[in-house]
Amino acid sequence: MRILLVEDEDRIASFVTKGLGAEGHSVERASTAREALSLARDEDYDLVLLDLILPDSNGREVLRRLRSTQQATPVLVLSALGDVENKVDLLDSGANDYLTKPFAFAELAARVRALARQDQPRSDVIEVSGITLDTRARTVIRGDKQMSLTSREFALLEYLMRHVGQVLGRQQLLQAVWGPNYHTSSNVVDVYIRYLRRKLDIPGAHSPIETVRGAGYRVRRD
Ligand code: CA
């Protein structure tokens, strides 16, 4: 699994990274909330390990922001704050599990395995307009070319493909892909449509994503 470890303490980060690496996982580390959110926005992780007390913010805020952008990635909270109320509150806020520091590596490894088992949705392949998008393998193929998309590009394309033939406005796309709490100009949608076209378009062929003037975007039916 590809794991994002959000932890500011070097000693713990190194112990977790080594241990999970030895179990065959690939671990990337963020030491601040800001770095964590930026990595989570641009990359696809199978699991997030989240420390609660970070230098620039707290893990609860990171969790809230991860969830507001509709990220279904499992989150395992690692924290020294072990009281029951806190635990319930975090689980209610969208954490999948909670581990109190200090913990034994074996326990962390067992929880990671349990979350990996939960995170196996049915294979869901959408084929529209010559594009094959596999939501489980997280792959996008057009013709014989496999594209490498960021998680936001992937989510936008998936939403457009699930609504094939429908004209989707910028506000609707913003809500669906960036989440209701994401306050930004809807121009960001245009920017990401450009990124997608740059990756998906084939010279001389119609773009699978059509601009509907004054209304928004739609993915053409084949
Ligand atoms: Ca900490």
XYZ file of C-alpha atoms and ligand atoms in Angstrom:
223
model
C 0.000 0.000 0.000
C 0.978 3.583 -0.510
C 0.838 5.268 2.875
C 0.999 8.921 3.881
C 2.487 9.335 7.344
C 1.709 12.688 8.962
C 4.060 12.942 11.923
C 6.328 15.726 13.142
C 8.464 13.654 15.485
C 11.469 12.274 13.627
C 11.962 9.347 15.948
C 8.426 8.039 15.522
C 8.397 8.794 11.787
C 11.584 6.824 11.266
C 10.374 3.867 13.339
C 7.040 3.691 11.497
C 8.584 4.234 8.049
C 11.167 1.494 8.555
C 8.672 -0.962 9.990
C 6.020 -0.475 7.336
C 8.673 -0.407 4.619
C 9.844 -3.828 5.786
C 6.254 -5.049 5.408
C 6.322 -3.995 1.774
C 4.491 -0.663 2.028
C 5.665 2.544 0.512
C 5.602 5.349 3.074
C 5.786 9.076 2.380
C 6.081 11.464 5.241
C 4.643 14.905 5.908
C 5.808 16.708 9.038
C 3.263 19.536 8.969
C -0.473 19.798 8.343
C 0.211 22.001 5.361
C 2.518 19.468 3.760
C 0.031 16.667 4.507
C -2.860 18.435 2.792
C -0.758 19.325 -0.191
C 0.437 15.721 -0.648
C -3.069 14.341 -0.104
C -4.402 16.724 -2.736
C -1.877 15.787 -5.380
C -1.194 12.124 -4.759
C -3.229 8.979 -4.242
C -2.710 7.174 -0.971
C -4.301 3.960 0.243
C -4.005 4.971 3.872
C -3.203 8.050 5.955
C -1.536 7.718 9.378
C -2.267 10.938 11.192
C -0.649 12.377 14.288
C -2.928 14.794 16.165
C -0.476 17.392 17.398
C 1.350 19.051 14.539
C 3.475 22.193 14.554
C 1.207 24.279 12.354
C -2.259 22.870 13.038
C -3.859 19.834 14.558
C -4.676 16.474 13.081
C -8.374 17.016 13.641
C -8.312 19.957 11.232
C -6.361 17.863 8.721
C -8.972 15.117 9.057
C -11.808 17.580 8.552
C -10.192 18.993 5.436
C -9.404 15.559 4.032
C -13.003 14.506 4.488
C -14.465 17.735 3.110
C -12.810 17.033 -0.203
C -14.599 13.681 -0.278
C -11.500 11.662 0.175
C -12.474 8.139 1.065
C -8.908 7.199 1.987
C -8.852 5.379 5.343
C -7.332 7.425 8.164
C -5.692 5.890 11.219
C -5.072 8.432 13.967
C -1.910 8.099 16.058
C -1.954 10.128 19.193
C -0.940 10.408 22.785
C -4.360 11.829 23.597
C -6.006 8.608 24.594
C -9.160 9.633 26.343
C -12.379 7.977 25.270
C -14.222 11.177 24.430
C -11.492 12.210 22.068
C -11.544 8.815 20.399
C -15.311 8.903 19.818
C -15.083 12.426 18.489
C -12.385 11.469 15.992
C -14.239 8.409 14.800
C -17.327 10.604 14.348
C -15.226 13.044 12.330
C -14.306 10.339 9.852
C -11.239 8.595 11.272
C -11.354 4.855 10.618
C -9.318 3.808 13.612
C -7.296 5.182 16.498
C -4.055 4.082 18.086
C -2.702 5.560 21.288
C 0.991 6.377 21.622
C 3.185 4.751 22.639
C 2.244 1.719 20.591
C 3.996 -1.483 19.670
C 4.857 -1.786 16.001
C 3.026 -5.133 15.818
C -0.195 -3.424 16.801
C 0.204 -0.717 14.190
C 0.969 -3.343 11.535
C -2.154 -5.309 12.490
C -4.386 -2.220 12.257
C -2.869 -1.306 8.890
C -3.611 -4.821 7.615
C -7.195 -4.581 8.878
C -7.726 -1.248 7.113
C -6.166 -2.613 3.932
C -8.756 -5.412 3.925
C -11.622 -2.937 4.341
C -10.312 -0.811 1.536
C -11.079 -3.217 -1.269
C -14.141 -1.941 -3.062
C -15.570 -3.904 -5.976
C -13.853 -3.283 -9.240
C -15.690 -0.495 -10.933
C -14.791 0.160 -14.513
C -16.442 2.971 -16.448
C -16.015 3.050 -20.220
C -17.151 6.174 -21.993
C -16.067 7.996 -25.104
C -13.052 5.763 -25.671
C -11.807 6.240 -22.105
C -11.589 3.387 -19.628
C -11.476 4.462 -15.996
C -10.978 1.851 -13.292
C -11.899 3.283 -9.898
C -10.312 0.420 -8.016
C -7.010 0.190 -9.834
C -7.123 4.006 -10.207
C -6.126 3.769 -13.849
C -7.258 5.724 -16.884
C -6.654 4.385 -20.363
C -7.381 6.040 -23.690
C -6.531 4.055 -26.798
C -3.450 2.120 -25.821
C -2.120 4.860 -23.596
C -2.349 4.803 -19.818
C -2.586 8.258 -18.245
C -1.117 9.352 -14.986
C -3.645 11.604 -13.239
C -3.499 13.334 -9.870
C -6.246 12.371 -7.444
C -8.163 15.588 -8.163
C -7.947 15.105 -11.917
C -9.091 11.527 -11.439
C -12.074 12.568 -9.307
C -13.117 15.224 -11.819
C -12.889 12.829 -14.758
C -14.754 10.128 -12.838
C -17.578 12.554 -12.016
C -17.848 13.714 -15.630
C -17.831 10.114 -16.904
C -20.499 9.007 -14.419
C -22.695 11.792 -15.786
C -21.962 11.159 -19.443
C -24.014 13.294 -21.825
C -25.084 15.730 -19.070
C -23.956 19.315 -18.995
C -22.346 19.968 -15.616
C -21.897 23.517 -14.370
C -18.715 24.748 -12.733
C -20.398 25.138 -9.344
C -21.731 21.589 -9.477
C -18.303 20.230 -10.372
C -16.689 22.306 -7.654
C -19.116 20.963 -5.040
C -18.781 17.387 -6.214
C -15.029 17.218 -6.624
C -13.607 19.830 -4.251
C -16.343 19.544 -1.631
C -18.814 21.997 -0.100
C -16.246 23.572 2.212
C -13.747 24.395 -0.460
C -13.858 28.135 -0.925
C -12.309 29.119 -4.147
C -13.218 30.550 -7.466
C -14.848 28.135 -9.881
C -12.011 28.984 -12.280
C -10.156 26.119 -10.681
C -12.538 23.820 -12.579
C -11.422 25.340 -15.890
C -7.812 24.908 -14.887
C -8.317 21.213 -14.108
C -10.316 20.652 -17.305
C -7.289 22.007 -19.161
C -4.988 19.637 -17.274
C -7.256 16.716 -18.144
C -7.477 17.646 -21.814
C -3.734 18.008 -22.007
C -3.421 14.420 -20.816
C -6.405 12.862 -22.580
C -6.649 14.566 -25.928
C -5.363 12.956 -29.071
C -4.184 15.335 -31.815
C -6.708 15.593 -34.634
C -9.550 14.001 -32.626
C -12.421 15.672 -30.733
C -11.710 16.195 -27.067
C -13.831 13.774 -25.018
C -14.606 16.718 -22.728
C -16.789 19.245 -24.461
C -17.178 22.889 -23.396
C -20.811 23.977 -23.419
C -20.658 27.730 -23.726
C -22.159 29.581 -20.781
C -23.121 26.332 -19.070
C -20.178 24.107 -18.250
C -18.718 20.854 -19.453
C -19.864 17.454 -20.566
C -18.261 14.213 -21.601
C -19.551 13.205 -24.995
C -21.240 9.906 -25.537
C -19.165 7.804 -27.931
Ca 3.182 15.388 17.144
